Short mmCIF file of C-alpha atoms in Angstrom, two decimals:
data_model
loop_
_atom_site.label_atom_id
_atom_site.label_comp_id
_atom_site.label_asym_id
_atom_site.label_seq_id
_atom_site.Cartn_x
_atom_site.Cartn_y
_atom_site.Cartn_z
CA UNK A 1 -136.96 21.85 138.69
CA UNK A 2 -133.89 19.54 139.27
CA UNK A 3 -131.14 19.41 141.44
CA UNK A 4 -129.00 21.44 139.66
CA UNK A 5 -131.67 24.44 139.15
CA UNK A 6 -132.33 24.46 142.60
CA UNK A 7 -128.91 25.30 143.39
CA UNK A 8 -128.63 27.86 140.84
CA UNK A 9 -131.44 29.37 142.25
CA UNK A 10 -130.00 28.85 146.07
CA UNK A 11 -126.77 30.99 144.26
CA UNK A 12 -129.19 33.57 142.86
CA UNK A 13 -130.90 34.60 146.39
CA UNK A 14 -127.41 34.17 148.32
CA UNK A 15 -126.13 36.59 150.14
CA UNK A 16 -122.42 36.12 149.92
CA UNK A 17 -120.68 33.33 149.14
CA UNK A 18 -119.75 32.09 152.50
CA UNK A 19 -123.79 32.24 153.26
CA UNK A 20 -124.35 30.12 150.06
CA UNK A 21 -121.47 27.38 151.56
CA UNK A 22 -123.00 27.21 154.90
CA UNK A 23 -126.55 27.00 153.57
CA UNK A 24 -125.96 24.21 150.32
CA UNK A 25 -123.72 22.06 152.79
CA UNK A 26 -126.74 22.13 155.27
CA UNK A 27 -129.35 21.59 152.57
CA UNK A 28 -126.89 18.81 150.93
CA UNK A 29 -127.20 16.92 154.30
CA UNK A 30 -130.72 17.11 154.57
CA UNK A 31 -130.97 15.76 151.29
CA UNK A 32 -129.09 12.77 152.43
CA UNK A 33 -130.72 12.11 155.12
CA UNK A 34 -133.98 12.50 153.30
CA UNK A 35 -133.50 10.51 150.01
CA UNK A 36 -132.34 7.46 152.99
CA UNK A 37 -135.64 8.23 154.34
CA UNK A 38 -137.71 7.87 150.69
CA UNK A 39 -135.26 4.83 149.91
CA UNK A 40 -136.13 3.19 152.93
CA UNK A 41 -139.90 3.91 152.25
CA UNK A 42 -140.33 2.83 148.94
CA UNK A 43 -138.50 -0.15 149.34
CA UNK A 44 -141.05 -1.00 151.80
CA UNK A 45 -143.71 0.04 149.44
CA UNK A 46 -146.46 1.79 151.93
CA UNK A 47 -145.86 4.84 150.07
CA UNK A 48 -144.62 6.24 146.85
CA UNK A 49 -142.14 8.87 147.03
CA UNK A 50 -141.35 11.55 144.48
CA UNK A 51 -137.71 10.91 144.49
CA UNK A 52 -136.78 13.19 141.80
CA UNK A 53 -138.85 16.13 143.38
CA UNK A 54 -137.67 15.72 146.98
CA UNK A 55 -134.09 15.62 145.84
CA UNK A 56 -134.59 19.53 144.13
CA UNK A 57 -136.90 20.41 147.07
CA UNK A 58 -134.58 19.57 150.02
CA UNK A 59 -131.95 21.73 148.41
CA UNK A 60 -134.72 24.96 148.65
CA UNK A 61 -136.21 24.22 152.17
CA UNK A 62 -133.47 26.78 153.66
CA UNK A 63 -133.61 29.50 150.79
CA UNK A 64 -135.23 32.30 153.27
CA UNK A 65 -132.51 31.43 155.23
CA UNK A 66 -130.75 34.47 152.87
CA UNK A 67 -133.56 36.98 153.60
CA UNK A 68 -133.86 35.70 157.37
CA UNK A 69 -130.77 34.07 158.91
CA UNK A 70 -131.13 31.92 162.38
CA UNK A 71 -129.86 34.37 164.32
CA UNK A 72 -132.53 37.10 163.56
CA UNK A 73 -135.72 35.11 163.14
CA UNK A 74 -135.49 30.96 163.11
CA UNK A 75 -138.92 31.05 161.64
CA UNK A 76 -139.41 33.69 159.42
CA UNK A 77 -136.77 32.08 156.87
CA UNK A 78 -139.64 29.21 156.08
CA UNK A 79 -142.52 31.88 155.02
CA UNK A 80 -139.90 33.93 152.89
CA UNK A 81 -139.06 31.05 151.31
CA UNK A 82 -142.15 30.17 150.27
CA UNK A 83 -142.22 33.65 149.21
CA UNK A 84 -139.47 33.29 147.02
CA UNK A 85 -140.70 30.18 145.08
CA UNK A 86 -144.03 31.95 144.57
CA UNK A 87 -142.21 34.97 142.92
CA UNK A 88 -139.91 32.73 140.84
CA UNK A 89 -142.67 30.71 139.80
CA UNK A 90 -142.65 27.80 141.37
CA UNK A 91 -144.75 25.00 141.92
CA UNK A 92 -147.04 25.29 145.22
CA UNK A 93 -145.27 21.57 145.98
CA UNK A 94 -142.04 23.27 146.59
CA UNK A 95 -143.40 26.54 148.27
CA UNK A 96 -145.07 24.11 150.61
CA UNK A 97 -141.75 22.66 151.48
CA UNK A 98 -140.23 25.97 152.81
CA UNK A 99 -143.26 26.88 154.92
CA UNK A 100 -143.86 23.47 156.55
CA UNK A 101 -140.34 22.45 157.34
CA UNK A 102 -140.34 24.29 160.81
CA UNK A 103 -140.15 22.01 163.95
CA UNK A 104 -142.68 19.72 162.83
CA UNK A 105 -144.97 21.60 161.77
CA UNK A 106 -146.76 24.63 163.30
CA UNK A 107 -150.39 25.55 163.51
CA UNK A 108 -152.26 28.92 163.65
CA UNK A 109 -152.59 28.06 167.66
CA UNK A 110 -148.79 28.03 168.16
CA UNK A 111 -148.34 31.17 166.31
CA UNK A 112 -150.78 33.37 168.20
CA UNK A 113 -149.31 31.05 171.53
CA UNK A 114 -146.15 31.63 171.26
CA UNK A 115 -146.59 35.71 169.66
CA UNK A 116 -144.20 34.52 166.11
CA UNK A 117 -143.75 37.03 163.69
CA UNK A 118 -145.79 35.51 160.82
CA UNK A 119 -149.00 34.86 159.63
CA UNK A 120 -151.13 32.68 161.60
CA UNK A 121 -152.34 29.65 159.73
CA UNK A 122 -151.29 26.21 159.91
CA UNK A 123 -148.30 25.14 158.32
CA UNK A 124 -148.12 21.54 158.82
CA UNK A 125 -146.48 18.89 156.97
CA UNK A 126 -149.29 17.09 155.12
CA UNK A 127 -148.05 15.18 152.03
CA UNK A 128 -145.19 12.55 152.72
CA UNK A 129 -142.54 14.39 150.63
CA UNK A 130 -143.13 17.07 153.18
CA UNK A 131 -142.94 15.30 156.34
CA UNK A 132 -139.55 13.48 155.06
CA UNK A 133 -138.15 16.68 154.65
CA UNK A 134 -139.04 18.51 157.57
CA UNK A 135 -138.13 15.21 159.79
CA UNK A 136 -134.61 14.87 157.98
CA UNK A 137 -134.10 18.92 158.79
CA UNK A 138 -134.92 18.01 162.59
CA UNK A 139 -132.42 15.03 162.09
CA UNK A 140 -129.33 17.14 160.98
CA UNK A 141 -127.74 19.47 162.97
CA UNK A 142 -125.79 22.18 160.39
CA UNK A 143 -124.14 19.25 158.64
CA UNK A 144 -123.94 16.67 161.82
CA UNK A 145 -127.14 13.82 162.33
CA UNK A 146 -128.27 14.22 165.79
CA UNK A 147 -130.52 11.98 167.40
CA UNK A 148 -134.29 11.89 167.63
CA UNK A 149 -133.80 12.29 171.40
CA UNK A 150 -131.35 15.15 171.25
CA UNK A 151 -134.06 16.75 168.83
CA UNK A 152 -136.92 16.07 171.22
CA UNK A 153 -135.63 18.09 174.14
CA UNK A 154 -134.70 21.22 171.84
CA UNK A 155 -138.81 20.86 171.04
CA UNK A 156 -139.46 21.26 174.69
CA UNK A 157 -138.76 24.27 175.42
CA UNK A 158 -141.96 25.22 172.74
CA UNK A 159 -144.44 23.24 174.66
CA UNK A 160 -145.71 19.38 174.81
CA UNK A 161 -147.70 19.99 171.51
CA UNK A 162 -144.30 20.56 169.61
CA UNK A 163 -142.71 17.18 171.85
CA UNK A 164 -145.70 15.47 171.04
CA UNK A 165 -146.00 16.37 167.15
CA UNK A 166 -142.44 15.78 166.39
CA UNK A 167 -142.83 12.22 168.14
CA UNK A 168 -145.77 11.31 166.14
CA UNK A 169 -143.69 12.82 163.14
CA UNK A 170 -140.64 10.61 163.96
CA UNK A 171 -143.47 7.18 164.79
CA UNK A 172 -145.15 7.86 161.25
CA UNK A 173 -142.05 7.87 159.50
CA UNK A 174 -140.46 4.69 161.14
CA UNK A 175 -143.43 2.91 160.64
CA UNK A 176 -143.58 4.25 156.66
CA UNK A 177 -139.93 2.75 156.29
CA UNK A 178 -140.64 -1.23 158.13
CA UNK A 179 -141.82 -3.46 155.72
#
């Protein structure tokens, strides 16, 4: 899957074509953000970032968004993504991606805490292509960066354990990109 498949399959799923624009220009700035992130890391050489993979995958992380927009559910769009890839026959990597890009991660607690309408199970960000991604979604705002602080106070209102996950989430990646 490249960059140019996953958009044909974001086109495929869309529900209009305004949906598609609003959705590819959000995904398009997560992808920036996120290949600055896996530049950033690899030139400091603690980790090795799929590049190639992570440029396809940001573009998908919002393709439940089409099934679930914001408005109705904010997290039911990650587990109907992952949906979606596993129907089109995708690679578990990029289902992953969908499902563990919410806040920064959620676990089977915070589900049955906070009554969401999914499956409880954890769906944390565990391999570094998926914690860049979720992170640069937290980072970007629609199409707008916002800052790590801004982002931190939207977490409170879901607890300390979301404040305190997406800090460690925004430490671990800092200290992946310093030489």
């Amino acid at each position: 899957m490249d960059e140019k498949s996953a958009i044909q399959l974001l086109r495929k799923y869309a529900t209009s074509e305004k949906d598609l624009d609003i959705v590819l220009a959000h995904s398009k700035a997560v992808q920036r953000k996120a290949l600055d992130i896996a530049s950033r890391i690899n030139k400091a050489g603690k980790k090795k970032v799929d590049v190639e993979f992570l440029r396809a995958a940001s573009i998908l992380h919002d393709i439940g968004r089409f099934e679930y927009p914001p408005w109705e559910c904010p997290v039911k769009h990650g587990v109907a993504g992952e949906m979606i890839l596993k129907k089109e026959g995708l690679d578990r990597r990029f289902q992953r991606i969908c499902s563990t890009h919410l806040g920064a991660g959620l676990t089977a607690s915070d589900i049955r805490r906070q009554k969401l309408p999914i499956p409880a199970k954890d769906y944390m960000p565990r391999t570094v292509e998926e914690k860049i991604i979720c992170y640069a979604d937290r980072r970007v705002k629609l199409t707008r960066p916002i800052r790590i602080e801004t982002e931190l106070r939207r977490a409170a209102k879901y607890g300390k354990a979301a404040v305190d996950r997406l800090q460690k989430l925004h430490d671990e990646i800092q200290s992946l990109m310093k030489k």
